[in-house]
Short mmCIF file of C-alpha atoms (C1' of nucleotides) in Angstrom, two decimals:
data_model
loop_
_atom_site.label_atom_id
_atom_site.label_comp_id
_atom_site.label_asym_id
_atom_site.label_seq_id
_atom_site.Cartn_x
_atom_site.Cartn_y
_atom_site.Cartn_z
CA UNK A 293 -1.84 -22.87 -4.03
CA UNK A 294 -4.75 -20.60 -3.47
CA UNK A 295 -4.88 -16.93 -2.65
CA UNK A 296 -5.01 -16.26 1.06
CA UNK A 297 -6.12 -12.93 2.51
CA UNK A 298 -5.90 -12.11 6.19
CA UNK A 299 -9.36 -11.46 7.55
CA UNK A 300 -9.55 -8.68 10.12
CA UNK A 301 -12.46 -10.29 11.92
CA UNK A 302 -11.03 -13.74 12.52
CA UNK A 303 -7.38 -12.75 12.15
CA UNK A 304 -7.05 -15.86 9.98
CA UNK A 305 -5.95 -16.21 6.37
CA UNK A 306 -9.04 -17.00 4.30
CA UNK A 307 -9.13 -18.48 0.81
CA UNK A 308 -11.72 -17.86 -1.86
CA UNK A 309 -13.45 -20.61 -3.81
CA UNK A 310 -11.38 -21.77 -6.76
CA UNK A 311 -12.03 -20.06 -10.09
CA UNK A 312 -14.06 -19.84 -12.18
CA UNK A 313 -15.78 -17.71 -9.59
CA UNK A 314 -17.10 -14.18 -9.43
CA UNK A 315 -15.61 -12.36 -6.47
CA UNK A 316 -17.94 -9.85 -4.95
CA UNK A 317 -15.73 -7.00 -3.75
CA UNK A 318 -16.95 -3.94 -1.91
CA UNK A 319 -14.45 -1.21 -1.12
CA UNK A 320 -15.48 1.79 0.92
CA UNK A 321 -15.01 4.93 -1.08
CA UNK A 322 -14.72 8.52 -0.12
CA UNK A 323 -16.88 11.38 1.03
CA UNK A 324 -16.22 13.88 -1.75
CA UNK A 325 -16.04 17.14 0.15
CA UNK A 326 -12.42 18.14 -0.57
CA UNK A 327 -9.50 17.33 -2.85
CA UNK A 328 -7.68 14.01 -2.64
CA UNK A 329 -4.36 13.54 -0.90
CA UNK A 330 -1.84 10.74 -1.37
CA UNK A 331 -3.38 8.89 1.53
CA UNK A 332 -6.32 8.20 -0.74
CA UNK A 333 -3.98 6.52 -3.19
CA UNK A 334 -3.21 3.73 -0.74
CA UNK A 335 -6.52 1.84 -0.64
CA UNK A 336 -7.07 2.70 -4.30
CA UNK A 337 -3.80 1.04 -5.29
CA UNK A 338 -4.05 -1.82 -2.83
CA UNK A 339 -7.52 -2.87 -3.90
CA UNK A 340 -6.72 -2.27 -7.55
CA UNK A 341 -3.83 -4.69 -7.21
CA UNK A 342 -6.10 -7.16 -5.42
CA UNK A 343 -8.55 -6.89 -8.28
CA UNK A 344 -5.88 -7.24 -10.96
CA UNK A 345 -4.31 -10.20 -9.23
CA UNK A 346 -7.65 -11.96 -8.83
CA UNK A 347 -8.30 -11.49 -12.52
CA UNK A 348 -4.79 -12.67 -13.33
CA UNK A 349 -5.57 -15.84 -11.40
CA UNK A 350 -8.73 -16.48 -13.38
CA UNK A 351 -11.42 -14.87 -11.26
CA UNK A 352 -13.96 -12.40 -12.44
CA UNK A 353 -14.47 -9.53 -10.04
CA UNK A 354 -17.56 -7.52 -9.41
CA UNK A 355 -16.13 -4.46 -7.71
CA UNK A 356 -18.33 -1.84 -6.13
CA UNK A 357 -17.04 1.35 -4.56
CA UNK A 358 -19.35 3.98 -3.17
CA UNK A 359 -19.43 7.72 -2.91
CA UNK A 360 -20.96 8.98 0.31
CA UNK A 361 -22.36 12.10 -1.25
CA UNK A 362 -24.47 13.28 1.65
CA UNK A 363 -23.12 13.96 5.12
CA UNK A 364 -22.35 16.68 7.67
CA UNK A 365 -19.05 17.72 6.16
CA UNK A 366 -20.56 18.12 2.71
CA UNK A 367 -23.44 20.13 4.07
CA UNK A 368 -21.16 22.44 6.05
CA UNK A 369 -18.77 22.91 3.18
CA UNK A 370 -21.50 23.58 0.67
CA UNK A 371 -23.05 26.17 2.91
CA UNK A 372 -19.68 27.82 3.50
CA UNK A 373 -19.01 27.98 -0.22
CA UNK A 374 -22.51 29.00 -1.12
CA UNK A 375 -23.03 26.02 -3.36
CA UNK A 376 -25.16 22.91 -3.23
CA UNK A 377 -24.22 19.60 -1.71
CA UNK A 378 -24.75 17.93 -5.04
CA UNK A 379 -22.53 20.34 -6.97
CA UNK A 380 -19.79 19.98 -4.41
CA UNK A 381 -20.01 16.21 -4.29
CA UNK A 382 -20.04 15.92 -8.06
CA UNK A 383 -17.03 18.17 -8.40
CA UNK A 384 -14.86 16.21 -5.99
CA UNK A 385 -16.15 12.83 -7.15
CA UNK A 386 -15.14 13.65 -10.69
CA UNK A 387 -11.81 14.99 -9.55
CA UNK A 388 -11.17 11.83 -7.53
CA UNK A 389 -12.00 9.56 -10.45
CA UNK A 390 -9.73 11.58 -12.73
CA UNK A 391 -6.85 11.18 -10.28
CA UNK A 392 -7.49 7.44 -10.05
CA UNK A 393 -7.40 7.18 -13.81
CA UNK A 394 -4.01 8.86 -13.85
CA UNK A 395 -2.88 6.33 -11.24
CA UNK A 396 -3.90 3.58 -13.63
CA UNK A 397 -6.62 2.31 -11.29
CA UNK A 398 -9.14 0.08 -13.04
CA UNK A 399 -12.59 1.62 -12.68
CA UNK A 400 -14.94 -0.21 -10.34
CA UNK A 401 -17.72 -2.19 -11.93
CA UNK A 402 -20.10 0.28 -10.39
CA UNK A 403 -19.84 3.49 -8.35
CA UNK A 404 -23.11 3.92 -6.47
CA UNK A 405 -23.91 7.14 -4.63
CA UNK A 406 -25.68 7.32 -1.29
CA UNK A 407 -28.24 9.80 -2.58
CA UNK A 408 -29.25 7.36 -5.29
CA UNK A 409 -29.93 4.59 -2.79
CA UNK A 410 -32.50 6.30 -0.58
CA UNK A 411 -35.27 3.74 -1.24
CA UNK A 412 -33.01 0.87 -0.26
CA UNK A 413 -31.83 2.73 2.81
CA UNK A 414 -35.41 3.34 3.91
CA UNK A 415 -36.29 -0.28 3.28
CA UNK A 416 -33.43 -1.44 5.49
CA UNK A 417 -34.41 0.97 8.26
CA UNK A 418 -37.94 -0.37 8.15
CA UNK A 419 -36.73 -3.94 8.24
CA UNK A 420 -34.47 -3.23 11.21
CA UNK A 421 -37.30 -1.55 13.08
CA UNK A 422 -39.62 -4.46 12.33
CA UNK A 423 -37.01 -6.87 13.61
CA UNK A 424 -36.53 -4.95 16.83
CA UNK A 425 -33.00 -3.86 15.95
CA UNK A 426 -33.81 -0.20 15.45
CA UNK A 427 -36.28 2.40 16.63
CA UNK A 428 -37.60 5.73 15.52
CA UNK A 429 -37.12 8.64 17.88
CA UNK A 430 -37.95 12.21 17.06
CA UNK A 431 -37.45 12.34 13.33
CA UNK A 432 -34.45 10.02 13.61
CA UNK A 433 -33.98 6.29 13.42
CA UNK A 434 -31.36 4.63 15.60
CA UNK A 435 -29.77 1.22 15.51
CA UNK A 436 -29.98 -0.53 18.86
CA UNK A 437 -26.43 -1.67 19.54
CA UNK A 438 -27.48 -4.11 22.24
CA UNK A 439 -29.99 -5.84 20.01
CA UNK A 440 -27.44 -8.51 19.10
CA UNK A 441 -24.83 -9.92 21.45
CA UNK A 442 -21.96 -9.89 18.94
CA UNK A 443 -21.66 -6.14 18.54
CA UNK A 444 -17.95 -5.29 18.61
CA UNK A 445 -16.72 -8.54 17.08
CA UNK A 446 -14.84 -6.90 14.23
CA UNK A 447 -12.94 -4.31 16.21
CA UNK A 448 -12.50 -6.48 19.28
CA UNK A 449 -14.37 -4.28 21.70
CA UNK A 450 -17.20 -4.78 24.05
CA UNK A 451 -19.97 -2.37 24.71
CA UNK A 452 -19.06 -1.74 28.31
CA UNK A 453 -15.47 -0.79 27.43
CA UNK A 454 -16.81 1.62 24.89
CA UNK A 455 -19.02 3.24 27.46
CA UNK A 456 -16.08 3.88 29.74
CA UNK A 457 -14.37 5.63 26.84
CA UNK A 458 -16.50 8.61 27.81
CA UNK A 459 -16.11 10.45 24.53
CA UNK A 460 -19.62 9.57 23.65
CA UNK A 461 -22.13 12.28 23.35
CA UNK A 462 -25.33 11.02 24.91
CA UNK A 463 -28.42 12.24 23.21
CA UNK A 464 -31.78 12.14 24.83
CA UNK A 465 -33.23 10.72 21.63
CA UNK A 466 -31.14 7.57 22.00
CA UNK A 467 -32.08 4.70 24.27
CA UNK A 468 -28.40 3.90 24.68
CA UNK A 469 -25.54 6.34 24.19
CA UNK A 470 -23.81 3.94 21.78
CA UNK A 471 -26.79 3.59 19.46
CA UNK A 472 -26.04 5.19 16.11
CA UNK A 473 -28.22 7.04 13.64
CA UNK A 474 -29.50 5.20 10.59
CA UNK A 475 -31.63 8.13 9.54
CA UNK A 476 -31.40 11.75 10.60
CA UNK A 477 -34.39 14.04 10.62
CA UNK A 478 -33.79 17.15 8.56
CA UNK A 479 -32.65 20.49 9.87
CA UNK A 480 -33.51 23.74 8.09
CA UNK A 481 -31.48 24.31 4.95
CA UNK A 482 -30.32 20.72 4.62
CA UNK A 483 -31.06 18.43 1.70
CA UNK A 484 -33.82 16.03 2.69
CA UNK A 485 -35.76 13.06 1.36
CA UNK A 486 -39.22 11.92 2.33
CA UNK A 487 -39.43 8.93 4.64
CA UNK A 488 -41.92 7.22 6.94
CA UNK A 489 -40.32 9.24 9.78
CA UNK A 490 -40.58 12.56 8.05
CA UNK A 491 -38.07 14.36 5.84
CA UNK A 492 -34.47 13.50 6.52
CA UNK A 493 -31.25 11.96 5.24
CA UNK A 494 -29.21 8.82 5.77
CA UNK A 495 -26.81 8.42 8.67
CA UNK A 496 -23.18 7.65 8.05
CA UNK A 497 -23.02 3.84 8.01
CA UNK A 498 -26.25 2.77 6.46
CA UNK A 499 -25.40 3.79 2.91
CA UNK A 500 -22.65 1.22 2.62
CA UNK A 501 -24.89 -1.59 3.79
CA UNK A 502 -27.54 -0.51 1.34
CA UNK A 503 -25.17 -0.28 -1.59
CA UNK A 504 -23.48 -3.57 -0.84
CA UNK A 505 -26.84 -5.28 -0.48
CA UNK A 506 -28.25 -3.68 -3.61
CA UNK A 507 -25.30 -4.20 -5.90
CA UNK A 508 -23.58 -7.31 -4.58
CA UNK A 509 -26.14 -9.22 -2.55
CA UNK A 510 -26.61 -10.20 1.06
CA UNK A 511 -23.25 -11.86 1.43
CA UNK A 512 -20.11 -10.57 -0.18
CA UNK A 513 -16.65 -12.04 -0.49
CA UNK A 514 -14.32 -9.22 0.38
CA UNK A 515 -15.14 -5.98 2.11
CA UNK A 516 -12.26 -3.55 2.16
CA UNK A 517 -11.21 -0.14 3.23
CA UNK A 518 -8.72 1.78 5.33
CA UNK A 519 -7.94 0.51 8.80
CA UNK A 520 -9.47 3.64 10.26
CA UNK A 521 -12.86 2.40 9.14
CA UNK A 522 -12.81 -0.72 11.30
CA UNK A 523 -14.46 1.16 14.10
CA UNK A 524 -17.08 2.40 14.10
CA UNK A 525 -17.93 2.29 10.40
CA UNK A 526 -17.43 -1.37 9.54
CA UNK A 527 -18.47 -2.54 12.97
CA UNK A 528 -21.78 -0.81 12.47
CA UNK A 529 -22.10 -2.07 8.94
CA UNK A 530 -21.76 -5.65 10.08
CA UNK A 531 -24.25 -5.14 12.86
CA UNK A 532 -26.98 -3.57 10.76
CA UNK A 533 -26.41 -5.75 7.70
CA UNK A 534 -26.47 -9.04 9.56
CA UNK A 535 -29.39 -7.90 11.68
CA UNK A 536 -31.28 -6.98 8.54
CA UNK A 537 -30.59 -10.08 6.45
CA UNK A 538 -30.28 -12.56 9.30
CA UNK A 539 -27.53 -14.16 7.24
CA UNK A 540 -24.08 -13.84 8.72
CA UNK A 541 -21.41 -13.46 7.60
CA UNK A 542 -22.02 -10.22 5.78
CA UNK A 543 -18.50 -10.49 4.37
CA UNK A 544 -16.35 -13.57 4.00
CA UNK A 545 -13.19 -11.50 4.34
CA UNK A 546 -12.63 -8.09 5.90
CA UNK A 547 -9.53 -6.56 4.44
CA UNK A 548 -8.00 -3.34 5.74
CA UNK A 549 -5.00 -1.41 4.54
CA UNK A 550 -2.79 0.42 7.04
CA UNK A 551 -2.86 4.18 6.90
CA UNK A 552 -0.27 6.33 5.27
CA UNK A 553 1.76 8.49 7.59
CA UNK A 554 3.35 11.79 6.97
CA UNK A 555 6.41 12.04 9.11
CA UNK A 556 5.50 10.45 12.38
CA UNK A 557 1.78 10.88 12.15
CA UNK A 558 -0.96 9.68 9.93
CA UNK A 559 -2.04 11.98 7.19
CA UNK A 560 -5.50 13.32 7.63
CA UNK A 561 -7.52 16.32 6.82
CA UNK A 562 -8.14 17.08 10.46
CA UNK A 563 -4.43 17.23 11.19
CA UNK A 564 -3.92 19.43 8.17
CA UNK A 565 -0.82 17.53 7.11
CA UNK A 566 -1.90 16.59 3.65
CA UNK A 567 -0.05 16.26 0.38
CA UNK A 568 -2.23 16.50 -2.68
CA UNK A 569 -2.54 13.43 -4.85
CA UNK A 570 -2.43 15.31 -8.12
CA UNK A 571 0.72 17.18 -7.17
CA UNK A 572 2.54 13.94 -6.44
CA UNK A 573 1.19 12.51 -9.66
CA UNK A 574 2.63 15.53 -11.47
CA UNK A 575 6.09 15.21 -10.02
CA UNK A 576 6.53 11.46 -9.59
CA UNK A 577 4.13 9.78 -11.99
CA UNK A 578 1.91 6.77 -11.36
CA UNK A 579 4.53 4.03 -11.32
CA UNK A 580 6.62 5.70 -8.65
CA UNK A 581 3.56 6.14 -6.46
CA UNK A 582 2.60 2.51 -6.93
CA UNK A 583 6.12 1.34 -6.19
CA UNK A 584 6.17 3.51 -3.10
CA UNK A 585 2.89 2.07 -1.84
CA UNK A 586 3.49 -1.53 -2.88
CA UNK A 587 7.00 -1.53 -1.47
CA UNK A 588 5.51 -2.56 1.83
CA UNK A 589 2.81 -5.09 2.49
CA UNK A 590 -0.60 -3.46 2.66
CA UNK A 591 -1.10 -4.04 6.38
CA UNK A 592 2.14 -2.27 7.28
CA UNK A 593 1.93 1.47 7.53
CA UNK A 594 3.95 3.42 4.97
CA UNK A 595 5.44 6.77 5.75
CA UNK A 596 5.42 9.42 3.09
CA UNK A 597 8.72 11.25 2.62
CA UNK A 598 10.28 12.96 -0.35
CA UNK A 599 13.21 10.57 -0.12
CA UNK A 600 11.03 7.47 -0.21
CA UNK A 601 9.18 8.81 -3.19
CA UNK A 602 12.30 9.66 -5.17
CA UNK A 603 13.72 6.25 -4.34
CA UNK A 604 10.55 4.74 -5.76
CA UNK A 605 10.88 6.95 -8.79
CA UNK A 606 14.41 5.70 -9.41
CA UNK A 607 13.17 2.14 -9.03
CA UNK A 608 10.34 2.73 -11.48
CA UNK A 609 12.84 4.00 -13.99
CA UNK A 610 14.99 0.93 -13.57
CA UNK A 611 12.01 -1.32 -14.28
CA UNK A 612 10.91 0.76 -17.23
CA UNK A 613 14.39 0.75 -18.79
CA UNK A 614 14.60 -3.01 -18.50
CA UNK A 615 11.10 -3.45 -19.87
CA UNK A 616 11.99 -1.73 -23.13
CA UNK A 617 15.74 -1.93 -23.56
CA UNK A 618 16.73 -3.23 -26.99
CA UNK A 619 18.75 -6.38 -27.47
CA UNK A 620 22.21 -6.06 -28.98
CA UNK A 621 22.25 -6.07 -32.78
CA UNK A 622 22.44 -9.62 -34.06
CA UNK A 623 21.30 -11.12 -30.80
CA UNK A 624 20.66 -14.84 -30.88
CA UNK A 625 19.36 -17.29 -28.31
CA UNK A 626 16.74 -16.71 -25.69
CA UNK A 627 16.24 -17.01 -21.97
CA UNK A 628 15.01 -20.54 -21.17
CA UNK A 629 11.28 -20.96 -20.62
CA UNK A 630 11.94 -22.59 -17.25
CA UNK A 631 13.80 -19.52 -16.06
CA UNK A 632 10.84 -17.34 -16.95
CA UNK A 633 8.42 -19.79 -15.36
CA UNK A 634 10.37 -19.63 -12.11
CA UNK A 635 9.77 -15.87 -11.91
CA UNK A 636 6.06 -16.42 -12.37
CA UNK A 637 6.08 -18.99 -9.60
CA UNK A 638 7.86 -16.71 -7.18
CA UNK A 639 5.54 -13.87 -8.05
CA UNK A 640 2.42 -15.91 -7.48
CA UNK A 641 3.76 -17.39 -4.28
CA UNK A 642 4.33 -13.91 -2.89
CA UNK A 643 0.96 -12.57 -4.02
CA UNK A 644 -0.95 -15.62 -2.79
CA UNK A 645 0.46 -14.95 0.64
CA UNK A 646 -1.85 -12.11 1.61
CA UNK A 647 -0.79 -9.94 -1.30
CA UNK A 648 2.85 -9.62 -0.36
CA UNK A 649 3.60 -6.96 -2.93
CA UNK A 650 6.97 -6.22 -1.42
CA UNK A 651 8.16 -9.70 -2.32
CA UNK A 652 6.40 -9.55 -5.66
CA UNK A 653 8.27 -6.36 -6.44
CA UNK A 654 11.55 -8.03 -5.58
CA UNK A 655 10.69 -10.62 -8.24
CA UNK A 656 10.19 -7.85 -10.79
CA UNK A 657 13.56 -6.33 -9.97
CA UNK A 658 15.21 -9.73 -10.28
CA UNK A 659 13.47 -10.15 -13.59
CA UNK A 660 14.83 -6.79 -14.71
CA UNK A 661 18.31 -7.97 -13.91
CA UNK A 662 17.59 -11.08 -15.96
CA UNK A 663 16.64 -8.90 -18.92
CA UNK A 664 19.78 -6.79 -18.65
CA UNK A 665 21.99 -9.82 -18.25
CA UNK A 666 20.46 -11.46 -21.27
CA UNK A 667 21.04 -8.31 -23.27
CA UNK A 668 24.69 -8.10 -22.15
CA UNK A 669 25.12 -11.74 -23.05
CA UNK A 670 23.87 -11.06 -26.56
CA UNK A 671 20.59 -12.91 -26.13
CA UNK A 672 17.13 -11.93 -27.29
CA UNK A 673 15.36 -10.09 -24.51
CA UNK A 674 11.75 -10.29 -25.65
CA UNK A 675 10.77 -13.27 -23.47
CA UNK A 676 11.83 -11.85 -20.10
CA UNK A 677 10.56 -8.44 -21.13
CA UNK A 678 7.11 -9.78 -21.92
CA UNK A 679 7.09 -11.45 -18.51
CA UNK A 680 8.24 -8.27 -16.82
CA UNK A 681 5.56 -6.18 -18.45
CA UNK A 682 2.93 -8.83 -17.79
CA UNK A 683 3.68 -9.21 -14.10
CA UNK A 684 4.26 -5.49 -13.72
CA UNK A 685 0.85 -5.00 -15.25
CA UNK A 686 -0.65 -7.16 -12.52
CA UNK A 687 0.66 -4.58 -10.08
CA UNK A 688 -0.83 -1.90 -12.28
CA UNK A 689 2.49 -0.52 -13.46
CA UNK A 690 2.24 1.44 -16.69
CA UNK A 691 5.95 1.39 -17.65
CA UNK A 692 5.09 4.62 -19.36
CA UNK A 693 7.65 7.25 -20.05
CA UNK A 694 7.05 10.39 -18.11
CA UNK A 695 3.49 11.50 -18.51
CA UNK A 696 4.50 15.16 -18.65
CA UNK A 697 2.25 17.12 -20.91
CA UNK A 698 5.38 18.12 -22.79
CA UNK A 699 4.62 16.06 -25.85
CA UNK A 700 4.88 19.18 -27.94
CA UNK A 701 8.54 19.39 -27.01
CA UNK A 702 9.37 15.93 -28.32
CA UNK A 703 10.08 16.83 -31.96
CA UNK A 704 12.42 19.62 -30.91
CA UNK A 705 14.24 17.37 -28.50
CA UNK A 706 14.55 14.73 -31.19
CA UNK A 707 16.04 17.33 -33.49
CA UNK A 708 18.62 18.41 -30.92
CA UNK A 709 19.57 14.82 -30.29
CA UNK A 710 19.98 14.21 -33.97
CA UNK A 711 22.31 17.19 -34.16
CA UNK A 712 24.24 15.96 -31.18
CA UNK A 713 24.64 12.56 -32.77
CA UNK A 714 26.17 14.19 -35.82
CA UNK A 715 28.44 16.29 -33.62
CA UNK A 716 29.58 13.15 -31.84
CA UNK A 717 30.23 11.43 -35.13
CA UNK A 718 32.40 14.41 -36.02
CA UNK A 719 34.02 14.16 -32.59
CA UNK A 720 32.85 17.66 -31.70
CA UNK A 721 32.73 16.66 -28.06
CA UNK A 722 32.50 20.13 -26.58
CA UNK A 723 29.47 21.04 -28.67
CA UNK A 724 27.88 17.63 -28.16
CA UNK A 725 28.22 17.99 -24.42
CA UNK A 726 26.76 21.47 -24.55
CA UNK A 727 23.64 20.02 -26.11
CA UNK A 728 23.45 17.27 -23.52
CA UNK A 729 24.08 19.57 -20.56
CA UNK A 730 21.66 22.11 -21.92
CA UNK A 731 18.95 19.50 -22.23
CA UNK A 732 19.76 18.19 -18.77
CA UNK A 733 19.31 21.66 -17.35
CA UNK A 734 15.86 21.67 -18.93
CA UNK A 735 15.01 18.32 -17.39
CA UNK A 736 15.74 16.02 -20.31
CA UNK A 737 17.99 13.07 -19.60
CA UNK A 738 20.02 11.39 -22.29
CA UNK A 739 21.34 7.87 -22.44
CA UNK A 740 23.65 6.78 -25.25
CA UNK A 741 23.36 3.18 -26.22
CA UNK A 742 24.65 0.92 -28.94
CA UNK A 743 21.43 1.36 -30.81
CA UNK A 744 21.30 5.11 -30.52
CA UNK A 745 20.39 7.71 -27.98
CA UNK A 746 17.25 7.65 -25.91
CA UNK A 747 15.93 10.43 -23.77
CA UNK A 748 13.34 10.97 -21.09
CA UNK A 749 12.09 13.68 -18.80
CA UNK A 750 13.80 13.39 -15.45
"C1'" G B 128 -8.24 4.71 30.71
"C1'" G B 129 -9.73 0.50 26.96
"C1'" C B 130 -8.40 -2.32 22.39
"C1'" G B 131 -4.45 -3.20 18.93
"C1'" C B 132 0.09 -2.69 16.04
"C1'" C B 133 5.30 -1.85 15.18
"C1'" A B 134 10.86 -1.65 16.27
"C1'" U B 135 15.74 -5.51 10.62
"C1'" G B 136 22.12 -2.19 7.17
"C1'" G B 137 22.76 5.37 5.76
"C1'" C B 138 17.17 5.45 4.04
"C1'" C B 139 12.82 2.22 2.62
"C1'" A B 140 11.41 -2.83 3.20
"C1'" A B 141 10.77 -8.66 2.93
"C1'" G B 142 11.75 -12.57 6.12
"C1'" U B 143 7.68 -16.02 12.17
"C1'" G B 144 12.97 -21.85 14.40
"C1'" G B 145 18.38 -23.44 11.05
"C1'" U B 146 23.15 -18.68 10.31
"C1'" A B 147 19.32 -12.15 6.75
"C1'" A B 148 14.83 -10.94 -0.48
"C1'" G B 149 14.52 -6.55 -3.08
"C1'" G B 150 14.81 -1.09 -3.93
"C1'" C B 151 17.34 3.73 -3.05
"C1'" A B 152 22.02 5.75 -1.67
"C1'" G B 153 27.52 4.50 -1.37
"C1'" A B 154 32.52 2.00 -2.87
"C1'" G B 155 35.53 -0.74 -6.55
"C1'" C B 156 35.86 -3.00 -11.43
"C1'" U B 157 34.06 -3.74 -16.70
"C1'" C B 158 31.93 -1.21 -20.75
"C1'" U B 159 32.21 3.93 -22.71
"C1'" G B 160 35.15 9.99 -26.29
"C1'" C B 161 32.97 11.79 -21.66
"C1'" A B 162 28.44 11.08 -19.06
"C1'" A B 163 24.32 8.06 -18.20
"C1'" A B 164 22.43 3.19 -18.33
"C1'" A B 165 23.81 -1.83 -17.62
"C1'" G B 166 26.74 -6.09 -15.62
"C1'" C B 167 30.04 -8.06 -11.71
"C1'" U B 168 31.87 -7.47 -6.65
"C1'" C B 169 31.41 -5.22 -1.72
"C1'" C B 170 28.42 -3.02 2.38
"C1'" A B 171 23.54 -5.79 8.66
"C1'" C B 172 23.87 -10.75 12.93
"C1'" C B 173 17.98 -8.01 13.20
"C1'" G B 174 15.73 -1.85 19.92
"C1'" C B 175 17.39 -3.56 25.20
"C1'" C B 176 17.39 -7.54 29.10
"C1'" G B 177 16.22 -12.40 30.51
"C1'" G B 178 14.13 -17.25 29.22
"C1'" U B 179 12.78 -21.77 26.04
"C1'" U B 180 15.64 -24.67 22.30
"C1'" C B 181 20.95 -28.54 19.65
"C1'" G B 182 19.79 -23.92 17.20
"C1'" A B 183 15.80 -17.56 17.41
"C1'" A B 184 15.51 -11.63 13.76
"C1'" U B 185 11.75 -15.46 13.98
"C1'" C B 186 8.69 -18.53 20.39
"C1'" C B 187 7.76 -16.68 25.85
"C1'" G B 188 8.29 -12.66 29.61
"C1'" A B 189 9.91 -7.83 31.14
"C1'" C B 190 11.77 -3.06 29.61
"C1'" U B 191 12.47 1.18 26.31
"C1'" G B 192 10.89 3.83 22.11
"C1'" G B 193 7.19 4.84 18.27
"C1'" C B 194 2.26 4.48 16.09
"C1'" G B 195 -3.09 3.40 15.21
"C1'" C B 196 -8.31 3.03 16.79
"C1'" C B 197 -11.79 4.39 20.69
"C1'" U B 198 -14.40 11.40 17.43
"C1'" C B 199 -14.90 13.20 11.00
"C1'" C B 200 -10.96 10.69 8.39
"C1'" A B 201 -8.84 6.21 2.92
#
RNA sequence: GGCGCCAUGGCCAAGUGGUAAGGCAGAGCUCUGCAAAAGCUCCACCGCCGGUUCGAAUCCGACUGGCGCCUCCA
């Protein structure tokens, strides 16, 4: 079977060409004007899993994710903080990438920045003007929404409905209130670049078209992002890209993840209901976050709650224990190859079906049970464990013990556990339990096994 | 107002025509100095009403409740 992804535009499952094939993947990135919240982890994890699964299935992936490092919010924020747009953007871009690394996200092949694509942006504006799809007005350049009849095809709207929406701010510089800015003439104090229309800066949507065109070509395979980008961002991207190249489709597949909610509402900076990504990373670790996100299919909205996260944390621990538990001493016999193969089949079947990570996760939990059963039955556990770690790796799970920076504590904890083991051997239960309870109070969990005692940070 | 989505056990979440995956929590048993972990067993008829069908959580219609986009947002 082949991988099928539901395309937002056609609402049909679309397959990619069979491998070997290089998948051209463009995922809309962030505007780095503030710290990241867990909502940002959703597309990062979803598209990371897409990438890992494609590679698992034999594809190579050219993955480009942009930083929109020039825009109104950045300008306002920089002025408020008395810093430069560039310094601000660099700070939050770096911070974002550091958080992604902690989440075990594979780095994109390339991370272009809007401010480094100005020549391409200008070239596209000129091309659109030449083709009659855009016009200069004042120091601005606007895309003419009515220049092609299919505007609105991605988000399922038509221009006249949009007009009746009445939240549009008509500007005298625009021929039509729905036309959007490709290039904005500069205002005093703003960063600006030279252009045929005078000094200015890119509008919001054009940078993505430019970067996709520059780094992936005129037609890409998968264009992804959060569902909130469907309109107007991706709608406008399609319009200007296809108008510019004259080669539809701009993207073979449009793939959008549902937004994370906090309580009943979506999490967003404007609502002020944000939970920082790094804080969650600190308390729950990367695997729990991934389990939490991948527990539902990417097009279903997930709701962030403490309970859901701690449930995911418990699940991550279960997987990790199974992935590394030791076989009984003197274990003989192994789990049949066919049994292992069946898990792979189920996993692939789930993932092929529009990245059904929820089902794929169920396979991993079943595989964990297989490991534990094999161990209890006195079998070798290496084979199912290798499979578990392999397939878990496709979902980007690290199986790492807690990533607490408490490594310095490890030797001391080991020493205490050694002492406790001796106390237990001497049947000094009260003292042994004091050690265990004391460690527990400090956040160190102990598990006694046949092969000795293991511990972890809870 | 326009476009669209969702409603499954205590919580989360798969499942789109044939009698409900998985996780968390809970109960019992086994194992164990105790505890934890692990294994086994148990725990739902799928928002409401009507319809189609031999048969529906799954299709159609109405209703109720919730959410998203239409404005910066991943």
